[in-house]
Short mmCIF file of C-alpha atoms in Angstrom, two decimals:
data_model
loop_
_atom_site.label_atom_id
_atom_site.label_comp_id
_atom_site.label_asym_id
_atom_site.label_seq_id
_atom_site.Cartn_x
_atom_site.Cartn_y
_atom_site.Cartn_z
CA MET V 1 0.00 0.00 0.00
CA HIS V 2 1.19 3.50 -0.81
CA VAL V 3 -0.06 6.69 0.73
CA ALA V 4 0.28 9.64 -1.62
CA GLY V 5 0.75 13.12 -0.25
CA ASN V 6 -0.96 16.28 -1.46
CA SER V 7 2.05 18.05 -2.96
CA PRO V 8 3.25 16.67 -6.30
CA ASP V 9 6.99 16.17 -6.71
CA ARG V 10 8.16 17.30 -10.09
CA GLY V 11 11.40 16.63 -11.90
CA ARG V 12 12.87 14.68 -8.98
CA THR V 13 13.77 11.06 -8.41
CA VAL V 14 10.57 10.03 -6.69
CA SER V 15 8.21 7.13 -6.90
CA THR V 16 4.89 7.86 -8.62
CA VAL V 17 1.79 5.74 -9.00
CA LEU V 18 2.21 5.76 -12.77
CA GLY V 19 5.91 4.92 -12.53
CA ARG V 20 5.23 2.05 -10.15
CA ARG V 21 2.54 0.71 -12.47
CA LEU V 22 4.90 0.74 -15.45
CA GLY V 23 7.85 -0.58 -13.47
CA GLY V 24 5.74 -3.33 -11.92
CA GLU V 25 4.54 -4.54 -15.29
CA LEU V 26 8.05 -4.55 -16.74
CA LEU V 27 9.23 -6.45 -13.68
CA ARG V 28 6.53 -9.09 -14.16
CA MET V 29 7.43 -9.44 -17.82
CA ARG V 30 11.13 -9.88 -16.96
CA GLU V 31 10.45 -12.47 -14.29
CA ALA V 32 8.10 -14.37 -16.61
CA ARG V 33 11.10 -14.84 -18.94
CA SER V 34 13.38 -15.80 -16.02
CA LEU V 35 15.71 -12.92 -16.84
CA ARG V 36 17.81 -10.93 -14.37
CA GLN V 37 18.14 -7.18 -14.04
CA ALA V 38 21.59 -7.54 -15.57
CA HIS V 39 20.00 -8.73 -18.83
CA ALA V 40 17.73 -5.69 -18.88
CA ALA V 41 20.66 -3.40 -18.10
CA GLU V 42 22.62 -4.83 -21.04
CA ALA V 43 19.67 -4.28 -23.41
CA LEU V 44 19.42 -0.65 -22.28
CA THR V 45 23.18 -0.07 -22.15
CA ALA V 46 22.59 1.06 -18.60
CA SER V 47 23.43 0.05 -15.06
CA VAL V 48 21.61 -2.53 -12.99
CA ALA V 49 20.89 0.28 -10.53
CA LYS V 50 18.95 2.14 -13.24
CA VAL V 51 16.89 -0.95 -14.04
CA ALA V 52 16.10 -1.32 -10.35
CA LYS V 53 14.93 2.32 -10.23
CA ILE V 54 12.76 1.80 -13.32
CA GLU V 55 11.11 -1.25 -11.80
CA ARG V 56 10.45 0.62 -8.55
CA GLY V 57 8.95 3.60 -10.40
CA LEU V 58 11.65 5.97 -9.21
CA VAL V 59 12.66 7.37 -12.61
CA PRO V 60 10.85 8.13 -15.88
CA ILE V 61 11.53 5.80 -18.79
CA ARG V 62 12.09 6.80 -22.42
CA ASP V 63 10.10 5.26 -25.29
CA PRO V 64 13.18 3.54 -26.83
CA ASP V 65 13.86 1.86 -23.48
CA VAL V 66 10.25 0.65 -23.22
CA ARG V 67 10.52 -0.82 -26.73
CA ALA V 68 13.89 -2.39 -25.99
CA LEU V 69 12.61 -4.09 -22.85
CA CYS V 70 9.46 -5.30 -24.57
CA HIS V 71 11.64 -6.80 -27.32
CA LEU V 72 13.90 -8.44 -24.73
CA TYR V 73 10.92 -9.88 -22.86
CA GLY V 74 9.32 -11.23 -26.04
CA GLU V 75 6.27 -8.96 -25.90
CA ALA V 76 5.07 -8.79 -29.51
CA ASP V 77 1.49 -7.64 -28.90
CA ALA V 78 1.32 -4.13 -30.39
CA GLU V 79 -1.58 -3.13 -28.12
CA VAL V 80 0.35 -4.05 -24.99
CA VAL V 81 3.46 -2.19 -26.19
CA ASP V 82 1.39 0.87 -27.13
CA ARG V 83 -0.27 0.89 -23.71
CA LEU V 84 3.09 0.75 -21.94
CA LEU V 85 4.34 3.57 -24.15
CA ALA V 86 1.26 5.62 -23.28
CA LEU V 87 1.81 4.90 -19.60
CA ALA V 88 5.46 5.97 -19.85
CA LYS V 89 4.49 9.17 -21.67
CA THR V 90 1.82 10.04 -19.12
CA ASP V 91 4.26 9.43 -16.28
CA ARG V 92 6.81 11.76 -17.90
CA GLU V 93 4.12 14.41 -18.35
CA ARG V 94 3.05 13.95 -14.74
CA ARG V 95 6.61 14.49 -13.53
CA LYS V 96 7.05 17.54 -15.76
CA ALA V 97 3.59 18.87 -14.91
CA SER V 98 2.68 19.06 -18.62
CA GLY V 99 -0.47 16.91 -18.68
CA TRP V 100 -3.78 18.78 -19.12
CA TRP V 101 -4.69 17.96 -15.51
CA ASN V 102 -1.79 20.04 -14.21
CA GLN V 103 -3.44 23.19 -15.58
CA TYR V 104 -5.89 22.99 -12.68
CA PRO V 105 -4.43 23.62 -9.22
CA GLY V 106 -7.85 22.74 -7.81
CA LEU V 107 -7.19 19.08 -8.57
CA GLN V 108 -4.79 19.05 -5.61
CA SER V 109 -4.09 15.43 -4.62
CA MET V 110 -6.21 14.09 -7.50
CA VAL V 111 -3.46 14.71 -10.07
CA GLU V 112 -2.11 11.16 -10.07
CA TYR V 113 -5.60 9.68 -10.10
CA VAL V 114 -6.69 11.77 -13.09
CA ALA V 115 -3.50 10.89 -14.94
CA LEU V 116 -4.30 7.20 -14.48
CA GLU V 117 -7.95 7.71 -15.37
CA ASP V 118 -6.88 9.35 -18.62
CA ILE V 119 -5.27 6.14 -19.90
CA ALA V 120 -7.51 3.58 -18.20
CA THR V 121 -9.86 1.31 -20.13
CA SER V 122 -12.41 0.84 -17.36
CA LEU V 123 -13.42 2.05 -13.90
CA ARG V 124 -15.50 0.39 -11.22
CA THR V 125 -16.59 2.81 -8.54
CA TRP V 126 -18.64 2.45 -5.36
CA GLN V 127 -19.87 5.68 -3.80
CA VAL V 128 -21.60 5.85 -0.44
CA ALA V 129 -22.28 9.58 -0.06
CA ILE V 130 -21.82 11.37 -3.40
CA VAL V 131 -22.45 10.98 -7.11
CA PRO V 132 -19.25 9.82 -8.89
CA GLY V 133 -17.15 12.67 -10.26
CA LEU V 134 -17.47 11.49 -13.87
CA LEU V 135 -21.27 11.80 -13.60
CA GLN V 136 -21.57 15.12 -11.75
CA THR V 137 -23.11 18.28 -13.17
CA PRO V 138 -21.15 21.55 -12.80
CA ASP V 139 -23.60 22.89 -10.17
CA TYR V 140 -23.43 19.67 -8.15
CA ALA V 141 -19.62 19.64 -8.25
CA ARG V 142 -19.56 23.29 -7.25
CA ALA V 143 -21.94 22.72 -4.34
CA LEU V 144 -19.80 19.84 -3.11
CA ALA V 145 -16.67 21.98 -3.26
CA VAL V 146 -18.33 24.79 -1.34
CA GLY V 147 -19.88 22.41 1.16
CA ASN V 148 -16.74 20.52 2.09
CA GLY V 149 -15.15 23.77 3.32
CA SER V 150 -11.59 22.65 2.55
CA TRP V 151 -10.71 25.35 0.02
CA ASP V 152 -8.28 27.98 1.31
CA ASP V 153 -8.86 30.07 -1.80
CA PRO V 154 -12.48 30.18 -3.07
CA ASP V 155 -11.17 31.28 -6.49
CA GLU V 156 -9.82 27.75 -6.98
CA ILE V 157 -13.30 26.23 -6.96
CA GLU V 158 -14.23 27.22 -10.53
CA PRO V 159 -11.04 25.75 -12.07
CA PHE V 160 -11.72 22.61 -10.03
CA VAL V 161 -15.25 22.36 -11.45
CA GLU V 162 -13.92 22.96 -14.97
CA SER V 163 -11.34 20.20 -14.56
CA ARG V 164 -14.02 17.79 -13.37
CA MET V 165 -16.08 18.52 -16.47
CA THR V 166 -12.99 18.02 -18.66
CA ARG V 167 -12.52 14.56 -17.13
CA GLN V 168 -15.99 13.57 -18.33
CA ALA V 169 -14.80 13.60 -21.93
CA ARG V 170 -13.41 10.12 -21.20
CA LEU V 171 -16.96 8.76 -21.36
CA SER V 172 -17.21 9.69 -25.04
CA GLY V 173 -14.99 9.79 -28.10
CA ASP V 174 -13.06 7.09 -29.96
CA ARG V 175 -12.01 5.15 -26.86
CA PRO V 176 -14.72 5.75 -24.27
CA LEU V 177 -14.06 4.61 -20.75
CA GLU V 178 -16.11 1.66 -19.55
CA LEU V 179 -17.73 2.79 -16.31
CA ARG V 180 -19.53 0.63 -13.76
CA ALA V 181 -20.88 2.74 -10.94
CA VAL V 182 -22.84 1.69 -7.87
CA VAL V 183 -24.21 4.61 -5.86
CA HIS V 184 -26.04 4.41 -2.55
CA GLU V 185 -29.62 5.68 -2.57
CA GLY V 186 -28.74 8.14 0.19
CA ALA V 187 -26.37 9.98 -2.14
CA LEU V 188 -29.25 10.56 -4.56
CA ARG V 189 -31.56 11.88 -1.87
CA GLN V 190 -29.04 14.22 -0.25
CA LEU V 191 -29.98 17.74 -1.36
CA VAL V 192 -26.52 18.86 -2.46
CA GLY V 193 -26.95 22.44 -3.67
CA GLY V 194 -30.73 22.35 -3.18
CA ARG V 195 -33.66 20.87 -5.08
CA GLU V 196 -32.99 22.42 -8.48
CA VAL V 197 -29.37 21.32 -8.48
CA MET V 198 -30.42 17.79 -7.55
CA LYS V 199 -33.10 17.73 -10.24
CA ASP V 200 -30.46 18.52 -12.85
CA GLN V 201 -28.07 16.00 -11.31
CA LEU V 202 -30.60 13.18 -11.34
CA GLY V 203 -31.49 14.09 -14.92
CA ARG V 204 -27.81 13.83 -15.80
CA LEU V 205 -27.71 10.32 -14.31
CA LEU V 206 -30.71 9.28 -16.39
CA ASP V 207 -29.05 10.61 -19.53
CA VAL V 208 -25.68 8.96 -18.93
CA ALA V 209 -27.34 5.63 -18.06
CA ARG V 210 -28.29 5.41 -21.75
CA LYS V 211 -24.65 5.28 -22.81
CA PRO V 212 -23.59 1.77 -23.88
CA ASN V 213 -20.30 2.09 -21.97
CA VAL V 214 -21.94 3.03 -18.66
CA LYS V 215 -23.61 0.67 -16.20
CA LEU V 216 -25.28 2.51 -13.34
CA GLN V 217 -26.75 0.80 -10.29
CA VAL V 218 -28.31 2.09 -7.09
CA MET V 219 -27.82 0.42 -3.73
CA PRO V 220 -31.27 0.90 -2.13
CA TYR V 221 -31.94 1.55 1.53
CA ILE V 222 -33.84 -1.73 1.68
CA ALA V 223 -30.60 -3.65 1.01
CA GLY V 224 -29.87 -3.21 4.72
CA ALA V 225 -26.38 -3.95 6.00
CA HIS V 226 -23.94 -4.56 3.15
CA PRO V 227 -20.18 -5.01 2.62
CA GLY V 228 -19.64 -1.51 1.23
CA MET V 229 -20.78 0.47 4.26
CA THR V 230 -17.33 1.38 5.57
CA SER V 231 -15.79 3.24 2.60
CA ALA V 232 -16.02 4.29 -1.03
CA PHE V 233 -13.40 3.23 -3.56
CA THR V 234 -12.59 3.15 -7.26
CA ILE V 235 -10.80 0.40 -9.17
CA VAL V 236 -8.84 1.65 -12.16
CA SER V 237 -8.36 -1.11 -14.74
CA PHE V 238 -6.35 -1.69 -17.89
CA ALA V 239 -7.83 -4.43 -20.05
CA GLU V 240 -4.70 -5.94 -21.59
CA PRO V 241 -3.45 -9.29 -20.25
CA GLY V 242 -1.11 -8.84 -17.30
CA ALA V 243 -2.19 -5.26 -16.59
CA LEU V 244 -2.35 -4.46 -12.89
CA ASP V 245 -5.47 -2.90 -11.36
CA VAL V 246 -5.04 0.05 -8.99
CA VAL V 247 -7.46 0.86 -6.18
CA HIS V 248 -8.01 4.50 -5.22
CA MET V 249 -9.51 5.67 -1.94
CA ASP V 250 -9.89 9.12 -0.40
CA THR V 251 -9.80 9.89 3.30
CA THR V 252 -10.22 13.20 5.11
CA SER V 253 -6.45 13.71 5.25
CA THR V 254 -4.88 11.91 2.30
CA THR V 255 -5.24 9.78 -0.81
CA LEU V 256 -4.61 6.05 -0.61
CA TRP V 257 -3.35 3.91 -3.47
CA LEU V 258 -3.66 0.15 -3.07
CA GLU V 259 -1.40 -1.37 -5.70
CA SER V 260 -0.79 -5.02 -4.82
CA ASP V 261 -2.48 -7.94 -6.57
CA THR V 262 -4.00 -8.93 -3.23
CA ASP V 263 -5.57 -5.51 -2.68
CA ALA V 264 -6.87 -5.38 -6.25
CA GLU V 265 -8.41 -8.85 -6.00
CA ARG V 266 -9.95 -8.09 -2.61
CA HIS V 267 -11.60 -4.89 -3.82
CA SER V 268 -12.68 -6.47 -7.10
CA SER V 269 -14.44 -9.19 -5.11
CA LEU V 270 -15.92 -6.55 -2.80
CA PHE V 271 -17.24 -4.55 -5.76
CA ASP V 272 -18.86 -7.67 -7.21
CA ARG V 273 -20.62 -8.34 -3.91
CA ILE V 274 -21.82 -4.73 -3.73
CA SER V 275 -22.99 -4.88 -7.35
CA ARG V 276 -24.98 -8.05 -6.73
CA LEU V 277 -26.84 -6.30 -3.89
CA GLY V 278 -27.53 -3.23 -6.02
CA LEU V 279 -30.60 -2.86 -8.18
CA ALA V 280 -30.42 -3.85 -11.83
CA GLN V 281 -29.83 -0.89 -14.15
CA HIS V 282 -33.43 -0.65 -15.42
CA THR V 283 -34.73 -0.81 -11.83
CA SER V 284 -32.12 1.75 -10.77
CA VAL V 285 -33.35 4.09 -13.50
CA LYS V 286 -36.91 3.70 -12.23
CA LEU V 287 -35.81 4.56 -8.69
CA ILE V 288 -33.89 7.63 -9.90
CA ASN V 289 -37.00 8.73 -11.80
CA ASN V 290 -39.11 8.29 -8.67
CA ILE V 291 -36.69 10.34 -6.55
CA LEU V 292 -36.70 13.02 -9.27
CA LYS V 293 -40.51 13.19 -9.21
CA GLU V 294 -40.44 13.69 -5.45
CA LEU V 295 -38.33 16.85 -5.69
#
């Protein structure tokens, strides 16, 4: 488990979530071929120490080095190689603060999460108290930001809202993100921003539920006690064989990244259990419509 702080380190030899993802996958590929770090170092014309830093996510990696290691490890699948190249590029941008997400200081500790989300193929998210960020309206996101009272500078709220809306482009386009979201009924009844804001927000949920790449479920009050009561979480997934899932969780003081296979499997199983207790999508849509009519 890694706990990420709120201040991004740029241009320094530090471990990043993206770097650890890339390094971890390269490590798995090397071990699958029963090769040592010395073999990788020879292919890169580099030191064993550099290979160790790459595999621990401590340094950015150039595209030629990614290609050289993929060749050494016998990875011929162009989609896998392209994904690793995209991951390496995003990590370099993250370290240099040149990704689009770094234009918004209001993202704060979400920078690494958004960078991962930008190259993910699917997300599974369980939300206890709020509508998922990818499904929020501007007014709802703004009301949340005002309500949480954690902004030292109110002028940062609007850029934060804008960045959240920019993230939603991932649900459309040539490579739309596959999103499975389970939201507790209480989050839909909480009057965030007032009745009019919630009417628009519920309408947004009804609209997005029509997208073929979105599966939306509601966990109803009548489900009673359930395994997701303690915390919300999001599983960021990459569909290619061997890709490692990453689990993201927010607390009141920090952002948690759970990056081990064990953590990913545990939360994947937990999400499946939560999903089975949630209403089917068509029934969820009916419930959302009913809540909307009550406002």
